[in-house]
XYZ file of C-alpha atoms in Angstrom:
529
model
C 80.955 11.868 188.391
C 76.957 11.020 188.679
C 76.398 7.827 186.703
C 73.200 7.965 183.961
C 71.298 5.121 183.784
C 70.869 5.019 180.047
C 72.756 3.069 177.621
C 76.454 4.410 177.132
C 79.080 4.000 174.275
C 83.120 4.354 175.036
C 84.147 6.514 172.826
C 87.953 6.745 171.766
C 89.049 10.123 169.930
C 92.966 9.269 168.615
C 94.436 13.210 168.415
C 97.529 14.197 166.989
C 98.093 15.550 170.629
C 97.004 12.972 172.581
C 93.983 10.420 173.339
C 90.406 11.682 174.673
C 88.169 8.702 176.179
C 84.359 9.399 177.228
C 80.992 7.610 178.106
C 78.987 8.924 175.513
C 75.021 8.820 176.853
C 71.860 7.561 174.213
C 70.897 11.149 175.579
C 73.675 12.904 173.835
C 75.142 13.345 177.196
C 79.007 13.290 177.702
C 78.995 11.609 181.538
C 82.471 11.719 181.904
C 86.022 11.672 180.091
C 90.032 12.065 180.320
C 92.985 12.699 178.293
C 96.449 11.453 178.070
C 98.655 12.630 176.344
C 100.933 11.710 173.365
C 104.567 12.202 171.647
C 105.061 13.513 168.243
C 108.217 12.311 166.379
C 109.452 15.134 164.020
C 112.077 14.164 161.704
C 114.423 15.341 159.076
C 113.124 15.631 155.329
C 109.316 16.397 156.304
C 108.888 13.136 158.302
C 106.088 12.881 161.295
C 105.781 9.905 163.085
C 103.807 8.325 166.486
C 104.395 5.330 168.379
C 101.087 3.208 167.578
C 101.882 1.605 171.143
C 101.970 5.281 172.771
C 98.220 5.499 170.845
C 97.169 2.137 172.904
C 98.751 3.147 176.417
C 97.050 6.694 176.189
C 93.827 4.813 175.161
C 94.596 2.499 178.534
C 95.090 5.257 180.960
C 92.738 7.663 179.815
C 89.963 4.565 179.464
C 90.934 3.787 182.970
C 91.039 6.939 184.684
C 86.937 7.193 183.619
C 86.651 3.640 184.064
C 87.629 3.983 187.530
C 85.798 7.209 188.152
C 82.654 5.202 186.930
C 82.571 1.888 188.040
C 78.847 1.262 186.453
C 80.141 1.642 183.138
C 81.216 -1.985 182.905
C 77.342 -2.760 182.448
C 76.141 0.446 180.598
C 78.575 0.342 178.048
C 77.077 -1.530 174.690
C 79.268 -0.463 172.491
C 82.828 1.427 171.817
C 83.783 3.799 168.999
C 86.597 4.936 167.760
C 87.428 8.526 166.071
C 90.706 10.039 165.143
C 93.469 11.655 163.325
C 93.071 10.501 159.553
C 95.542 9.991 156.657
C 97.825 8.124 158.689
C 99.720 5.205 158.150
C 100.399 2.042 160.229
C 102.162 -1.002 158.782
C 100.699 -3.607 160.658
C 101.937 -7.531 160.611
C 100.170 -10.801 160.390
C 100.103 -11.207 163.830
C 98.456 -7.677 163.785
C 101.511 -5.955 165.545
C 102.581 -2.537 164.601
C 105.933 -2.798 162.865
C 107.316 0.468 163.230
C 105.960 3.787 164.165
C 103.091 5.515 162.131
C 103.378 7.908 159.076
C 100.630 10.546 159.990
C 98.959 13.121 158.372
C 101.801 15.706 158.713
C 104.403 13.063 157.517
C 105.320 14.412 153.532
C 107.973 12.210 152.863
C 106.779 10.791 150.821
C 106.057 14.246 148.011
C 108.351 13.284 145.152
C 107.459 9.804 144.620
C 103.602 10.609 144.809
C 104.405 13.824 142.274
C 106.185 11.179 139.855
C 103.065 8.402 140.420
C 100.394 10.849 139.072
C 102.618 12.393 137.131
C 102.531 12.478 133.018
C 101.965 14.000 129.644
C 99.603 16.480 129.099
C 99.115 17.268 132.572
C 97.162 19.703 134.461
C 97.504 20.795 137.934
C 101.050 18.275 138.108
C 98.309 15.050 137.311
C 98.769 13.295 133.953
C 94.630 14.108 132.639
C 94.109 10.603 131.892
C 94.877 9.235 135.125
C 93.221 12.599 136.449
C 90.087 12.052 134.742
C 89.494 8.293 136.327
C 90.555 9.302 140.172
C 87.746 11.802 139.958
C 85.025 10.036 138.326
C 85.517 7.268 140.427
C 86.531 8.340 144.041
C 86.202 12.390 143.670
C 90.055 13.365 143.757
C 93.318 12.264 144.192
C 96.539 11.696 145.673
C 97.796 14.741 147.335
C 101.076 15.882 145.790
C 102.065 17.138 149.234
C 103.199 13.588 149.991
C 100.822 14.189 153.045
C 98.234 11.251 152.644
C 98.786 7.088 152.800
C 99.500 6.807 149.287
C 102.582 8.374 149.633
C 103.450 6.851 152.618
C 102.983 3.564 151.801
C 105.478 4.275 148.670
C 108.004 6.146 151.211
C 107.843 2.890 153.012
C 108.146 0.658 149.776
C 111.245 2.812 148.454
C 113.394 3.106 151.717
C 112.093 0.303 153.825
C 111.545 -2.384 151.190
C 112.265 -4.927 154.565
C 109.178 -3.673 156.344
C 107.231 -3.235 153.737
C 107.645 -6.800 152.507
C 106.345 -7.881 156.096
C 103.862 -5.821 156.252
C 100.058 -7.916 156.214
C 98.357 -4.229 155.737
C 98.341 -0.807 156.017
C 95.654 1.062 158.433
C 94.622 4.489 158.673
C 95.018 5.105 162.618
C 91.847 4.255 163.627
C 91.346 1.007 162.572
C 94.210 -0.171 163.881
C 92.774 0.840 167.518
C 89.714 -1.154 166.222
C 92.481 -3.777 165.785
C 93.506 -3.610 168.902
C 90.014 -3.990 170.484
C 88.819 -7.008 168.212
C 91.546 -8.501 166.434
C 89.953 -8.087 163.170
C 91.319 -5.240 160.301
C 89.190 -3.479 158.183
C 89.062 -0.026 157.260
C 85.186 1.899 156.594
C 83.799 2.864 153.478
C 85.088 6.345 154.888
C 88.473 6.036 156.453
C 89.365 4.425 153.292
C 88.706 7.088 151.162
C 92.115 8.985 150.685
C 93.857 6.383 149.782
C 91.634 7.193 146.126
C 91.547 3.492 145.046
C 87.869 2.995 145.650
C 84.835 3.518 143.673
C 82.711 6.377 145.771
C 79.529 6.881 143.227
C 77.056 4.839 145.324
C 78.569 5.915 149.335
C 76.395 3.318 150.618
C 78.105 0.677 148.310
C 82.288 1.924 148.178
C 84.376 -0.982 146.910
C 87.943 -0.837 145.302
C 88.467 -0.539 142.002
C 91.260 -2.895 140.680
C 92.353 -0.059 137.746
C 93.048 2.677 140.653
C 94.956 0.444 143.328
C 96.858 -0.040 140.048
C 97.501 3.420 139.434
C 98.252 3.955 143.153
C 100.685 1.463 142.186
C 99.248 -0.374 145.776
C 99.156 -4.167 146.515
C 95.745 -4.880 146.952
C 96.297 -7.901 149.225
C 97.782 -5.249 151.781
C 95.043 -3.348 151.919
C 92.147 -4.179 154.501
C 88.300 -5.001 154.235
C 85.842 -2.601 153.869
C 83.195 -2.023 156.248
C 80.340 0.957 156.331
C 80.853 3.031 159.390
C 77.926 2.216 160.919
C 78.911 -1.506 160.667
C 79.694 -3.710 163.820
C 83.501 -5.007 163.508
C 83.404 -7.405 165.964
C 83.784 -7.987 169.331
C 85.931 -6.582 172.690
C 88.369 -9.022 173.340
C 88.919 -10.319 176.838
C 92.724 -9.448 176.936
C 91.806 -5.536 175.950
C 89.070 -5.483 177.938
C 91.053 -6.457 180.826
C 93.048 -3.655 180.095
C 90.709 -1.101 179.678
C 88.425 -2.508 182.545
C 85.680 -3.459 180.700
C 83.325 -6.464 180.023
C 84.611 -8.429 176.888
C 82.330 -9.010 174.061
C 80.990 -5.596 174.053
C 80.364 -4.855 170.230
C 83.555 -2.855 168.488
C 81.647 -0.691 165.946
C 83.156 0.254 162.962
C 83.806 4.428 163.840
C 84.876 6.844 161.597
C 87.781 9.649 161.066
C 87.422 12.736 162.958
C 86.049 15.344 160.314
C 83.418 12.658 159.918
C 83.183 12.487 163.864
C 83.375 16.202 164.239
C 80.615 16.838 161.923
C 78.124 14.595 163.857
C 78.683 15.944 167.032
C 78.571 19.473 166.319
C 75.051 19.038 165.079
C 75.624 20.051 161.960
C 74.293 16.862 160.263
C 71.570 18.466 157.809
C 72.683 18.640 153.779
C 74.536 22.127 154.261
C 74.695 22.803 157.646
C 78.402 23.763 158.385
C 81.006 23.455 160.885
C 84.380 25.199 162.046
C 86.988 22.825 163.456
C 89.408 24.651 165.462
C 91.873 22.259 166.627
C 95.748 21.196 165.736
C 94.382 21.845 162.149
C 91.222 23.400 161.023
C 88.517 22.695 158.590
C 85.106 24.023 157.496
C 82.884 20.720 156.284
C 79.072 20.093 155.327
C 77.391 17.139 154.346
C 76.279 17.632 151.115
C 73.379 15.586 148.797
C 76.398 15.273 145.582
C 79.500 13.705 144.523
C 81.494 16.963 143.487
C 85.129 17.906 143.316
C 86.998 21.612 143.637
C 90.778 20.066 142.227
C 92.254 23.613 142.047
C 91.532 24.200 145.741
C 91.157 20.346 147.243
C 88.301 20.008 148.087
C 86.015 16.695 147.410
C 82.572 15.538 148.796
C 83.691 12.156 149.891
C 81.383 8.962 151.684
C 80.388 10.463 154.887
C 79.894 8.371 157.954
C 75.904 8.624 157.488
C 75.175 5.530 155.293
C 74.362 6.949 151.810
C 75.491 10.589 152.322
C 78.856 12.328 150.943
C 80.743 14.950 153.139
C 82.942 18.074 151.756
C 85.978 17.097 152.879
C 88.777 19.785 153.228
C 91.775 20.166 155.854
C 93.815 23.495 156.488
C 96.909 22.331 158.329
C 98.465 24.257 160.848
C 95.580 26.536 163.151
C 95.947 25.348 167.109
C 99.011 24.154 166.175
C 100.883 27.404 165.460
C 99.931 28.609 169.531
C 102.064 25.267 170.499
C 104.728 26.739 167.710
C 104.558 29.936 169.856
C 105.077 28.992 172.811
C 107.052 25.804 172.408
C 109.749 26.792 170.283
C 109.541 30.929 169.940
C 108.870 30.902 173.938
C 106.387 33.949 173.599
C 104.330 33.092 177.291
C 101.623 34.675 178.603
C 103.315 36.913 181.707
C 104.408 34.641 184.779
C 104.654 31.767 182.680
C 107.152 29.008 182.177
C 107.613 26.334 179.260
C 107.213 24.499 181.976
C 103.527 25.527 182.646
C 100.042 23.497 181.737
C 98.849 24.008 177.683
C 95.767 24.858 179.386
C 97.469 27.737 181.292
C 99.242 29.168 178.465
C 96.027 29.107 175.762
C 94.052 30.851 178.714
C 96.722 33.468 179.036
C 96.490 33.959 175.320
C 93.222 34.858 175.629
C 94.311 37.700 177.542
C 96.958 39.156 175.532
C 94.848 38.841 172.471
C 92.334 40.713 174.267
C 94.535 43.308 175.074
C 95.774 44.512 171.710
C 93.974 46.491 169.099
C 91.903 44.668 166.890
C 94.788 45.358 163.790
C 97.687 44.225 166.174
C 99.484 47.446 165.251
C 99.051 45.780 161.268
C 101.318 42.811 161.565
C 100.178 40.064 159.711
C 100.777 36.055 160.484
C 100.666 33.576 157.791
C 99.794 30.261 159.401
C 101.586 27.846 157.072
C 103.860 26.161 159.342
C 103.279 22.791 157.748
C 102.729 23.992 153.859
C 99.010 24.072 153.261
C 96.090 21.711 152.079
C 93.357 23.498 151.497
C 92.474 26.047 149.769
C 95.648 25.358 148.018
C 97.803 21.955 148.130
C 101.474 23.357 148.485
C 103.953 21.549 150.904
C 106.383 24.228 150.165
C 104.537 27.859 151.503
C 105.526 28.892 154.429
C 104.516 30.645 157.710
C 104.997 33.964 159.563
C 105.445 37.518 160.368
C 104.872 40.367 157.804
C 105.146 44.103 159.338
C 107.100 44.000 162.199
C 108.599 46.748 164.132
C 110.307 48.044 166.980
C 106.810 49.166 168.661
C 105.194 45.519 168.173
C 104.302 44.032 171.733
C 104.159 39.999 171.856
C 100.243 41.023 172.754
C 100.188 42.107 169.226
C 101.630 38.655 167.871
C 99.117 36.690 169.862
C 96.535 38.617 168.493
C 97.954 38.786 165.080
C 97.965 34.556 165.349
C 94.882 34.332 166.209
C 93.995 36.691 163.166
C 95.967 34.534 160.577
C 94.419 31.311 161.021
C 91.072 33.020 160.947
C 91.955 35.149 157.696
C 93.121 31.428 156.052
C 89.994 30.204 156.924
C 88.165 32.921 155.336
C 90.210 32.193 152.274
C 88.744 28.864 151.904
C 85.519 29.858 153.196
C 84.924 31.457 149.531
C 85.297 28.529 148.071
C 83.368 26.149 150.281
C 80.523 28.767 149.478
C 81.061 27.999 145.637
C 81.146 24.345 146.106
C 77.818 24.237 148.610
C 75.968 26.670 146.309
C 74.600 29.019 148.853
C 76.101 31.098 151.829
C 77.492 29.080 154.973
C 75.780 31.274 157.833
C 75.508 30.049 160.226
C 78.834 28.041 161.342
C 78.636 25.990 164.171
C 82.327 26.300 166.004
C 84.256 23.132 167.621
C 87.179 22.054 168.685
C 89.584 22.811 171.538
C 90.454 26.517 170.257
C 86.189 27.231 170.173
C 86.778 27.429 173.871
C 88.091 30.603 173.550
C 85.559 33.849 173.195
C 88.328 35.815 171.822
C 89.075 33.643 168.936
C 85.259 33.120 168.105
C 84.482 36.677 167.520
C 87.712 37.360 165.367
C 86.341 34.629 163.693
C 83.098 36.137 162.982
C 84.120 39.301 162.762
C 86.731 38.053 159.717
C 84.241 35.724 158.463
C 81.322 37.964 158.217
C 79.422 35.106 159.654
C 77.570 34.535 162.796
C 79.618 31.559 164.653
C 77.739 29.112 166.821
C 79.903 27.625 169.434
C 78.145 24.193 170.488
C 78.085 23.048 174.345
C 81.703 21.360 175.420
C 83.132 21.862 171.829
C 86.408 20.636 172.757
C 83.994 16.960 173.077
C 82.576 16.911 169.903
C 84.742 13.950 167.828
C 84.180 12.153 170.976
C 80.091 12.927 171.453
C 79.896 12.512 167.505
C 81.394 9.006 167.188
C 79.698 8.009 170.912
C 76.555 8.378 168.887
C 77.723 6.855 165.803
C 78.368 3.298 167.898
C 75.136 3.820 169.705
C 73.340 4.263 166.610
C 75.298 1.039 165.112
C 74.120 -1.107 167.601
C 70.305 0.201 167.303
C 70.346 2.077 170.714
C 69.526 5.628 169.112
C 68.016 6.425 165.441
C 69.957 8.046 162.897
C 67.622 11.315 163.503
C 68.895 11.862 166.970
C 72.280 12.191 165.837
C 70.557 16.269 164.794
C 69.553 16.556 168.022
C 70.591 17.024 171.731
C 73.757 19.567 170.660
C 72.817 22.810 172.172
C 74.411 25.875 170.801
C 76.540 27.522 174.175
C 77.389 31.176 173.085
C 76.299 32.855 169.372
C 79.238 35.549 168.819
C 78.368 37.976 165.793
C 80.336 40.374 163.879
C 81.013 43.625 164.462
C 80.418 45.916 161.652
C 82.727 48.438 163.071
C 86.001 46.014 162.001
C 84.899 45.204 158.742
C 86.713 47.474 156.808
C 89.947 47.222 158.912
C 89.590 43.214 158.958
C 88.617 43.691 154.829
C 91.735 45.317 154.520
C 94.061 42.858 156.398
C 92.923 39.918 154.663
C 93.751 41.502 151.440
C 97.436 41.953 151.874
C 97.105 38.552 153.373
C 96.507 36.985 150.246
C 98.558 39.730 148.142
C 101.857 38.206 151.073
C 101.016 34.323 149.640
C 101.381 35.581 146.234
C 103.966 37.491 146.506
C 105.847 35.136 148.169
C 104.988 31.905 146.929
C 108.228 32.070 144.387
C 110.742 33.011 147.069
C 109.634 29.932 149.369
C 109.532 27.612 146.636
C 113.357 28.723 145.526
C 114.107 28.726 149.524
C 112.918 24.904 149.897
C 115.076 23.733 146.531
C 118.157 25.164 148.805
C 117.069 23.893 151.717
C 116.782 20.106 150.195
């Protein structure tokens, strides 16, 4: 890789499939980056755990492998960022060690004792309306009954490993504990903090905790961690990290952010409204936004953004790349000439190709993408995924296709009601994330969405080029307007009238299958217990 001479950030984007590590240019400029990957932990009873050390030896090698490549980065770095998977968990000790391996965000172990915490009499929506009324006034929402945020897995934890729990110094959302790592000092930011709804987000540029709700979250607030704005410097690079990582110590550890935050800064989209398409393990659609507003009946909350001041909608659909891996990983449907044994990047490009090749109905076979239960625009742990209309004449072209269809037509779901809650038409939608690499999945996506998608240059990049910026602008090397700038829009894809009414009527027996069904899956999981 050519070396730039201008100042450079190390940015560090924590996946749920593995680490991504690149110099991230004042210019906007990704000089160079690396992956390595890392192992998911699925358990019995809804649990899904990593290995916070398999988080810090992926940040090592992939660090290395660019650190290597670019041996001038030792002096052009001035400052490291991290991004990442949020609503994680890591018990952490006084010593600042990891003392088991990390509830994240699919982990929903922890549903029943979060449903009895909120719980109560009257009640709307499962939430006892007193309690109800205070979590939203003050933070914007609350504890997901899904089990499938750090409230409830801090009471798993509590309630079946009272041993650990007891040790336990405080609980991190995943990355701050890589900020841990880097500077020996935990704190979580005014945004990273935020779904653990037991702080007080009125003023965003002033989030503290509010003693009544870390009551309510029934939380010990002497386990929980400082607060820091994102744009705040933690501290500094320690010598025994940067020894590992092969940089200069005492480079400044800024404070980062999660990775819809991230995402949303390096897509460009950082103007009140502008909107963005994640298309990754999960999927979201999220615009910063000038009010503190909440959408309870489909979760969905304008929560502190990154940008000091600012609030971001925050919503999370939770299986969309994801349900590919499903595909190939455990129903073995491969692209022709392929093995389980072949590259990710093999098999999603050979997708691309079957999709391609079937009709634009896929013969009218439906997929319903909840693999994982769903977040947004409903909050059910219990709905479940897959095929409706199957027959003897169904190719596996016409599954890929009908895949790639059924996380778009979910997204369209909630696309109506992130147009209620922003007040005004999202058009156009910038498109990131590994899956925007794909031309056949944008245009579905337009041509479901009605909208005109924007795929941004190197989308699979943009936590990492969004947080990059974040630490640059933390330590005063760029201004917070140049975070809108320098994210140049790669391919525009819109729809095609001609599908309309076929894609139209699709998406309606989509939604008629989730109602229709919603009973029999919810009678299926009580058995299933």
């Amino acid at each position: 890789m050519t070396f730039t001479s201008e100042p450079c950030a190390l940015a560090i984007d924590l996946g749920t499939s593995g680490a991504k590590v690149a110099l991230v240019a004042a210019g906007g400029g990704i000089v160079d980056w690396s992956f390595a990957p890392i192992e998911t932990h699925v358990l019995p009873g809804s649990g899904v755990e990593q290995d916070p050390d398999d988080w810090w030896r992926a940040v090592v090698a992939a660090t290395r492998e660019v650190t290597t490549r670019n041996p001038a980065a030792t002096e052009a770095v001035v400052a490291v960022g991290c991004t990442g998977q949020w609503s994680g968990t890591v018990p952490v000790d006084a010593g600042g060690r990891a003392l088991s391996r990390a509830l994240i965000w699919m982990d929903g172990r922890g549903a029943d004792l979060v449903r009895e915490l909120v719980g109560g009499v009257p009640h709307v929506q499962g939430y006892a309306v007193h309690k109800l009324a205070r979590w939203i006034r003050l933070t914007g929402g609350a504890p997901e009954k899904s089990g499938k945020g750090p409230v409830a897995h801090i009471a798993w934890l509590k309630h079946n490993r009272p041993d650990l729990y007891e040790r336990a110094a405080t609980f991190l959302e995943p990355k701050d504990y890589l900020n841990l790592r880097l500077s020996g000092k935990a704190a979580a930011g005014f945004d990273s903090i935020a779904l653990h709804w037991v702080t007080d987000n009125r003023d965003p540029a002033n989030v503290r905790y509010a003693d009544r709700l870390v009551h309510m979250a029934r939380l010990d607030r002497s386990k929980l961690p400082e607060l820091r704005p994102a744009t705040a410097i933690l501290g500094s690079l320690l010598e025994a990290p940067a020894g590992e990582l092969g940089l200069l110590p005492g480079i400044p550890v800024a404070m980062g952010t999660p990775d819809l935050h991230s995402a949303a800064l390096g897509s460009g989209a950082v103007a009140d409204y502008a909107t963005h398409l994640y298309l990754g393990t999960s999927s979201w659609l999220v615009a910063h936004v000038p009010f503190k507003k909440t959408d309870l009946l489909h979760n969905m909350a304008s929560l502190p953004a990154a940008l000091p001041g600012r609030y971001l909608l925050a919503n999370e659909q939770e299986s969309a790349g994801a349900c590919l891996v499903y595909l190939a990983d455990s129903l073995e449907i491969l692209p022709p000439g392929l093995t389980p044994a072949s590259r990710p990047e093999e098999v999603f490009r050979g997708y691309d190709i079957m999709a391609e090749a079937a009709e634009p109905g896929s013969g009218g076979i439906i997929f319903a993408p909840w693999l994982n239960g769903e977040r947004t625009p409903i909050e059910d742990s219990r709905i479940r995924g897959g095929f409706l209309n199957l027959s003897l004449r169904a190719t596996t072209n016409d599954l890929v296709r009908a895949v790639f269809k059924g996380v778009a037509f979910n997204t369209r779901w909630l696309l109506g009601y992130v147009d209620k809650f922003l007040g005004r038409s999202a058009d156009p939608i910038r498109i990131i994330g590994g899956g925007a690499r794909s031309d056949v999945w944008c245009q579905i996506y337009a041509d479901i969405l009605g909208r005109v998608i924007q795929r941004v240059k190197r989308p699979r990049l943009a936590n990492l080029r969004g947080v990059g910026r974040l630490a640059l602008l933390s330590v005063g090397s760029i201004s917070a307007t140049d975070l809108e700038n320098n994210v140049p829009i790669a391919a525009t894809f819109h729809p095609n009238a001609a599908l309309r009414r076929r894609y139209d009527s699709l998406y309606r027996e989509f939604l008629a299958f989730q109602r229709a069904t919603r009973r029999i899956q919810s009678r299926l999981d009580d058995r299933n217990r």
